[in-house]
mmCIF file of C-alpha atoms in Angstrom:
data_model
loop_
_atom_site.group_PDB
_atom_site.id
_atom_site.type_symbol
_atom_site.label_atom_id
_atom_site.label_comp_id
_atom_site.label_asym_id
_atom_site.label_seq_id
_atom_site.Cartn_x
_atom_site.Cartn_y
_atom_site.Cartn_z
ATOM 1 C CA MET A 1 21.731 -3.721 7.440
ATOM 2 C CA LYS A 2 24.229 -6.267 6.165
ATOM 3 C CA TYR A 3 23.540 -10.012 5.836
ATOM 4 C CA LEU A 4 25.981 -12.878 6.170
ATOM 5 C CA GLN A 5 25.155 -15.404 3.618
ATOM 6 C CA LEU A 6 25.188 -19.012 4.828
ATOM 7 C CA GLY A 7 24.309 -21.135 1.790
ATOM 8 C CA ALA A 8 22.223 -20.162 -1.236
ATOM 9 C CA ALA A 9 18.991 -19.364 0.624
ATOM 10 C CA VAL A 10 19.995 -18.746 4.185
ATOM 11 C CA SER A 11 21.166 -15.562 5.992
ATOM 12 C CA ILE A 12 21.789 -14.641 9.547
ATOM 13 C CA HIS A 13 22.007 -11.067 10.490
ATOM 14 C CA LEU A 14 23.038 -9.747 13.901
ATOM 15 C CA CYS A 15 22.516 -6.784 16.100
ATOM 16 C CA LEU A 16 19.377 -5.417 14.439
ATOM 17 C CA LEU A 17 17.939 -3.641 17.474
ATOM 18 C CA LEU A 18 14.465 -3.396 15.939
ATOM 19 C CA SER A 19 11.587 -2.439 18.174
ATOM 20 C CA PHE A 20 7.901 -3.047 17.610
ATOM 21 C CA SER A 21 5.210 -2.054 20.052
ATOM 22 C CA TYR A 22 2.028 -4.077 21.184
ATOM 23 C CA GLY A 23 0.063 -1.931 23.431
ATOM 24 C CA GLU A 24 2.391 -1.235 26.348
ATOM 25 C CA HIS A 25 4.804 -3.930 25.353
ATOM 26 C CA GLU A 26 7.942 -3.227 23.407
ATOM 27 C CA ILE A 27 10.926 -5.372 22.727
ATOM 28 C CA GLY A 28 14.035 -4.864 20.669
ATOM 29 C CA TYR A 29 15.337 -8.122 19.073
ATOM 30 C CA THR A 30 19.038 -8.445 18.481
ATOM 31 C CA GLU A 31 19.501 -11.715 16.539
ATOM 32 C CA SER A 32 17.865 -12.926 13.347
ATOM 33 C CA PHE A 33 17.644 -15.911 10.972
ATOM 34 C CA SER A 34 16.078 -15.077 7.608
ATOM 35 C CA PRO A 35 15.883 -17.555 4.744
ATOM 36 C CA ASN A 36 14.992 -16.006 1.287
ATOM 37 C CA ASN A 37 11.280 -16.775 1.199
ATOM 38 C CA GLY A 38 9.359 -14.389 3.513
ATOM 39 C CA TYR A 39 10.181 -16.114 6.730
ATOM 40 C CA THR A 40 12.095 -14.510 9.591
ATOM 41 C CA ALA A 41 12.900 -15.535 13.238
ATOM 42 C CA ASP A 42 14.170 -12.793 15.572
ATOM 43 C CA TRP A 43 15.297 -13.432 19.132
ATOM 44 C CA CYS A 44 17.077 -12.024 22.116
ATOM 45 C CA ALA A 45 17.940 -12.997 25.666
ATOM 46 C CA ASP A 46 16.479 -11.898 29.010
ATOM 47 C CA ASP A 47 18.236 -13.553 31.883
ATOM 48 C CA ASP A 48 17.407 -17.253 31.483
ATOM 49 C CA THR A 49 14.635 -16.651 28.886
ATOM 50 C CA LEU A 50 14.728 -16.277 25.094
ATOM 51 C CA HIS A 51 12.190 -14.158 23.372
ATOM 52 C CA PHE A 52 11.299 -14.915 19.814
ATOM 53 C CA ARG A 53 9.402 -13.185 17.044
ATOM 54 C CA LEU A 54 8.304 -15.173 13.910
ATOM 55 C CA THR A 55 7.202 -13.338 10.805
ATOM 56 C CA ALA A 56 6.025 -14.983 7.745
ATOM 57 C CA ARG A 57 4.446 -13.932 4.407
ATOM 58 C CA ALA A 58 1.615 -16.319 5.056
ATOM 59 C CA ARG A 59 -2.010 -16.487 6.334
ATOM 60 C CA GLY A 60 -1.427 -19.657 8.282
ATOM 61 C CA TRP A 61 0.676 -21.113 11.098
ATOM 62 C CA VAL A 62 4.413 -20.420 11.448
ATOM 63 C CA ALA A 63 6.900 -22.643 13.203
ATOM 64 C CA VAL A 64 10.514 -22.709 14.466
ATOM 65 C CA GLY A 65 12.367 -25.664 15.716
ATOM 66 C CA PHE A 66 15.733 -26.534 17.300
ATOM 67 C CA SER A 67 17.602 -29.509 15.975
ATOM 68 C CA ASP A 68 20.859 -31.452 16.120
ATOM 69 C CA ASN A 69 20.422 -32.974 12.677
ATOM 70 C CA GLN A 70 18.775 -30.419 10.370
ATOM 71 C CA LEU A 71 15.853 -32.685 10.075
ATOM 72 C CA MET A 72 12.213 -32.352 11.213
ATOM 73 C CA ALA A 73 12.375 -35.667 13.016
ATOM 74 C CA ASP A 74 13.830 -35.477 16.596
ATOM 75 C CA SER A 75 13.382 -31.695 16.691
ATOM 76 C CA ASP A 76 11.908 -29.411 19.388
ATOM 77 C CA ILE A 77 9.246 -27.310 17.604
ATOM 78 C CA VAL A 78 7.101 -24.329 18.476
ATOM 79 C CA MET A 79 4.114 -23.766 16.245
ATOM 80 C CA ALA A 80 1.841 -20.685 16.377
ATOM 81 C CA THR A 81 -0.844 -18.928 14.480
ATOM 82 C CA GLY A 82 -1.788 -15.344 14.081
ATOM 83 C CA GLU A 83 -5.089 -16.132 15.779
ATOM 84 C CA GLY A 84 -3.457 -16.656 19.147
ATOM 85 C CA VAL A 85 -2.672 -20.430 19.338
ATOM 86 C CA ILE A 86 0.747 -21.739 20.282
ATOM 87 C CA GLN A 87 1.920 -25.300 20.699
ATOM 88 C CA ASP A 88 5.307 -26.631 22.127
ATOM 89 C CA SER A 89 5.878 -29.933 20.350
ATOM 90 C CA TRP A 90 8.366 -32.677 19.684
ATOM 91 C CA ALA A 91 8.578 -34.104 16.130
ATOM 92 C CA PHE A 92 8.992 -37.855 16.167
ATOM 93 C CA ALA A 93 8.913 -38.144 12.404
ATOM 94 C CA HIS A 94 8.107 -36.111 9.228
ATOM 95 C CA ARG A 95 4.490 -35.453 10.208
ATOM 96 C CA ALA A 96 2.486 -33.038 12.369
ATOM 97 C CA PRO A 97 4.191 -33.011 15.766
ATOM 98 C CA PRO A 98 2.035 -33.702 18.767
ATOM 99 C CA ALA A 99 1.897 -31.272 21.701
ATOM 100 C CA ASP A 100 4.215 -31.872 24.561
ATOM 101 C CA ALA A 101 2.795 -32.737 27.917
ATOM 102 C CA SER A 102 4.592 -29.706 29.320
ATOM 103 C CA GLN A 103 3.871 -26.549 27.277
ATOM 104 C CA ASP A 104 7.007 -24.322 27.916
ATOM 105 C CA ALA A 105 6.382 -21.618 25.238
ATOM 106 C CA THR A 106 4.518 -18.558 26.341
ATOM 107 C CA LEU A 107 2.633 -16.493 23.703
ATOM 108 C CA HIS A 108 2.838 -12.723 24.089
ATOM 109 C CA SER A 109 1.325 -11.397 20.894
ATOM 110 C CA SER A 110 -0.166 -12.616 17.646
ATOM 111 C CA SER A 111 -1.383 -11.040 14.493
ATOM 112 C CA GLN A 112 -2.410 -11.657 10.836
ATOM 113 C CA ILE A 113 -2.291 -8.427 8.839
ATOM 114 C CA ASP A 114 -2.891 -8.694 5.059
ATOM 115 C CA ARG A 115 -0.628 -11.606 4.060
ATOM 116 C CA THR A 116 1.641 -11.539 7.053
ATOM 117 C CA THR A 117 1.508 -13.679 10.181
ATOM 118 C CA THR A 118 3.481 -12.516 13.182
ATOM 119 C CA VAL A 119 3.812 -14.122 16.680
ATOM 120 C CA GLU A 120 5.925 -13.263 19.642
ATOM 121 C CA PHE A 121 6.655 -15.805 22.352
ATOM 122 C CA SER A 122 9.222 -16.718 24.955
ATOM 123 C CA ARG A 123 10.668 -19.862 26.453
ATOM 124 C CA PRO A 124 13.277 -20.697 29.007
ATOM 125 C CA ARG A 125 16.727 -21.564 27.662
ATOM 126 C CA VAL A 126 16.472 -24.714 29.675
ATOM 127 C CA THR A 127 12.982 -26.069 30.480
ATOM 128 C CA GLY A 128 13.742 -29.367 32.199
ATOM 129 C CA ASP A 129 11.295 -31.074 29.855
ATOM 130 C CA GLU A 130 12.854 -34.164 28.169
ATOM 131 C CA ARG A 131 10.851 -33.209 25.008
ATOM 132 C CA ASP A 132 12.672 -29.770 24.847
ATOM 133 C CA LEU A 133 16.183 -29.292 23.715
ATOM 134 C CA SER A 134 18.123 -26.918 25.849
ATOM 135 C CA LEU A 135 19.060 -23.659 24.201
ATOM 136 C CA ASP A 136 22.109 -22.997 26.173
ATOM 137 C CA THR A 137 24.283 -24.497 23.403
ATOM 138 C CA GLU A 138 24.531 -24.423 19.619
ATOM 139 C CA ARG A 139 21.587 -25.892 17.647
ATOM 140 C CA PHE A 140 20.471 -25.890 14.036
ATOM 141 C CA VAL A 141 17.170 -24.001 13.354
ATOM 142 C CA VAL A 142 14.485 -25.712 11.443
ATOM 143 C CA TRP A 143 11.454 -23.758 10.251
ATOM 144 C CA ALA A 144 8.270 -24.112 8.533
ATOM 145 C CA MET A 145 5.100 -22.215 7.622
ATOM 146 C CA THR A 146 1.816 -22.836 5.672
ATOM 147 C CA ALA A 147 0.300 -20.302 3.328
ATOM 148 C CA THR A 148 -3.373 -20.540 4.228
ATOM 149 C CA SER A 149 -4.268 -22.771 7.201
ATOM 150 C CA ASP A 150 -4.227 -22.002 10.896
ATOM 151 C CA SER A 151 -4.735 -25.766 11.623
ATOM 152 C CA LEU A 152 -1.555 -27.072 13.311
ATOM 153 C CA ALA A 153 -2.340 -30.458 11.811
ATOM 154 C CA SER A 154 -2.178 -29.134 8.237
ATOM 155 C CA ARG A 155 0.934 -29.676 6.131
ATOM 156 C CA HIS A 156 3.661 -27.009 5.675
ATOM 157 C CA SER A 157 3.822 -25.088 2.314
ATOM 158 C CA SER A 158 7.425 -24.028 2.877
ATOM 159 C CA ARG A 159 10.235 -25.346 5.180
ATOM 160 C CA GLY A 160 14.002 -25.346 5.564
ATOM 161 C CA PHE A 161 16.828 -25.310 8.037
ATOM 162 C CA SER A 162 19.858 -23.173 8.921
ATOM 163 C CA ALA A 163 23.163 -24.135 7.151
ATOM 164 C CA ALA A 164 25.106 -23.774 10.406
ATOM 165 C CA ARG A 165 24.464 -24.261 14.128
ATOM 166 C CA ILE A 166 23.294 -21.108 15.934
ATOM 167 C CA ASP A 167 24.758 -20.326 19.365
ATOM 168 C CA PHE A 168 21.618 -19.353 21.391
ATOM 169 C CA ALA A 169 23.798 -19.076 24.522
ATOM 170 C CA ALA A 170 25.484 -16.018 22.944
ATOM 171 C CA ALA A 171 22.248 -14.251 22.218
ATOM 172 C CA ALA A 172 22.445 -10.567 22.957
ATOM 173 C CA SER A 173 20.187 -9.004 25.615
ATOM 174 C CA CYS A 174 16.707 -7.830 24.695
ATOM 175 C CA SER A 175 15.975 -4.178 24.616
ATOM 176 C CA VAL A 176 12.776 -4.101 26.621
ATOM 177 C CA GLY A 177 10.467 -1.181 27.428
ATOM 178 C CA ASP A 178 7.853 -2.634 29.707
ATOM 179 C CA PRO A 179 7.970 -6.219 30.880
ATOM 180 C CA LEU A 180 6.329 -8.781 28.604
ATOM 181 C CA THR A 181 3.254 -10.546 30.001
ATOM 182 C CA PRO A 182 1.556 -13.561 28.521
ATOM 183 C CA LEU A 183 -1.907 -13.405 26.989
ATOM 184 C CA ASP A 184 -3.711 -14.914 29.967
ATOM 185 C CA ASP A 185 -7.316 -14.293 29.097
ATOM 186 C CA GLY A 186 -7.457 -15.573 25.546
ATOM 187 C CA SER A 187 -7.659 -12.002 24.023
ATOM 188 C CA LEU A 188 -4.984 -10.622 21.713
ATOM 189 C CA THR A 189 -3.363 -7.237 22.005
ATOM 190 C CA ASP A 190 -4.110 -4.814 19.232
ATOM 191 C CA PRO A 191 -1.809 -5.573 16.211
ATOM 192 C CA VAL A 192 0.175 -2.757 14.697
ATOM 193 C CA GLU A 193 1.313 -2.471 11.123
ATOM 194 C CA ARG A 194 4.857 -3.484 10.574
ATOM 195 C CA GLN A 195 7.372 -1.735 8.404
ATOM 196 C CA ALA A 196 9.214 -3.857 5.896
ATOM 197 C CA TYR A 197 12.935 -4.321 6.557
#
């Protein structure tokens, strides 16, 4: 696997085609953003929907955001925990972002194993919500995580942004075994151990 370095601490690697299974659900991600500190965001496209997997060396929440300015303020942010909580937010300033009135991110799986939090979710490329940036164009990625707390109001312990805009419209198609379905009853699918890569 080769990495394209974009700045001292940022890399983007493409065409990973990694598959992980949650019960009957399996998805192969094709694009990835991985800064050098235990955080990775993988994604792929399925028609008008983007599927994301966030993995962090942390026992708290993880977040990914989409931005036009590489800053937290004025960014569209999705926060999630390994305990099965997800929140679609808009950051007005450098503080905990409030939940949007329209929640457009759908959680598919969530786990905390040892010191690793992993969540998988999807959202439409274009939601129609004024508090969501469309992902049919290039955006910077902003990211954050916290080492120990699942409270979405807690401060991040690590954060950063991509050195270049990422073209989400050009995301390769997902490799999907069975269709993904949301966790509609509050229960989580059984987590599986993940191999390091």
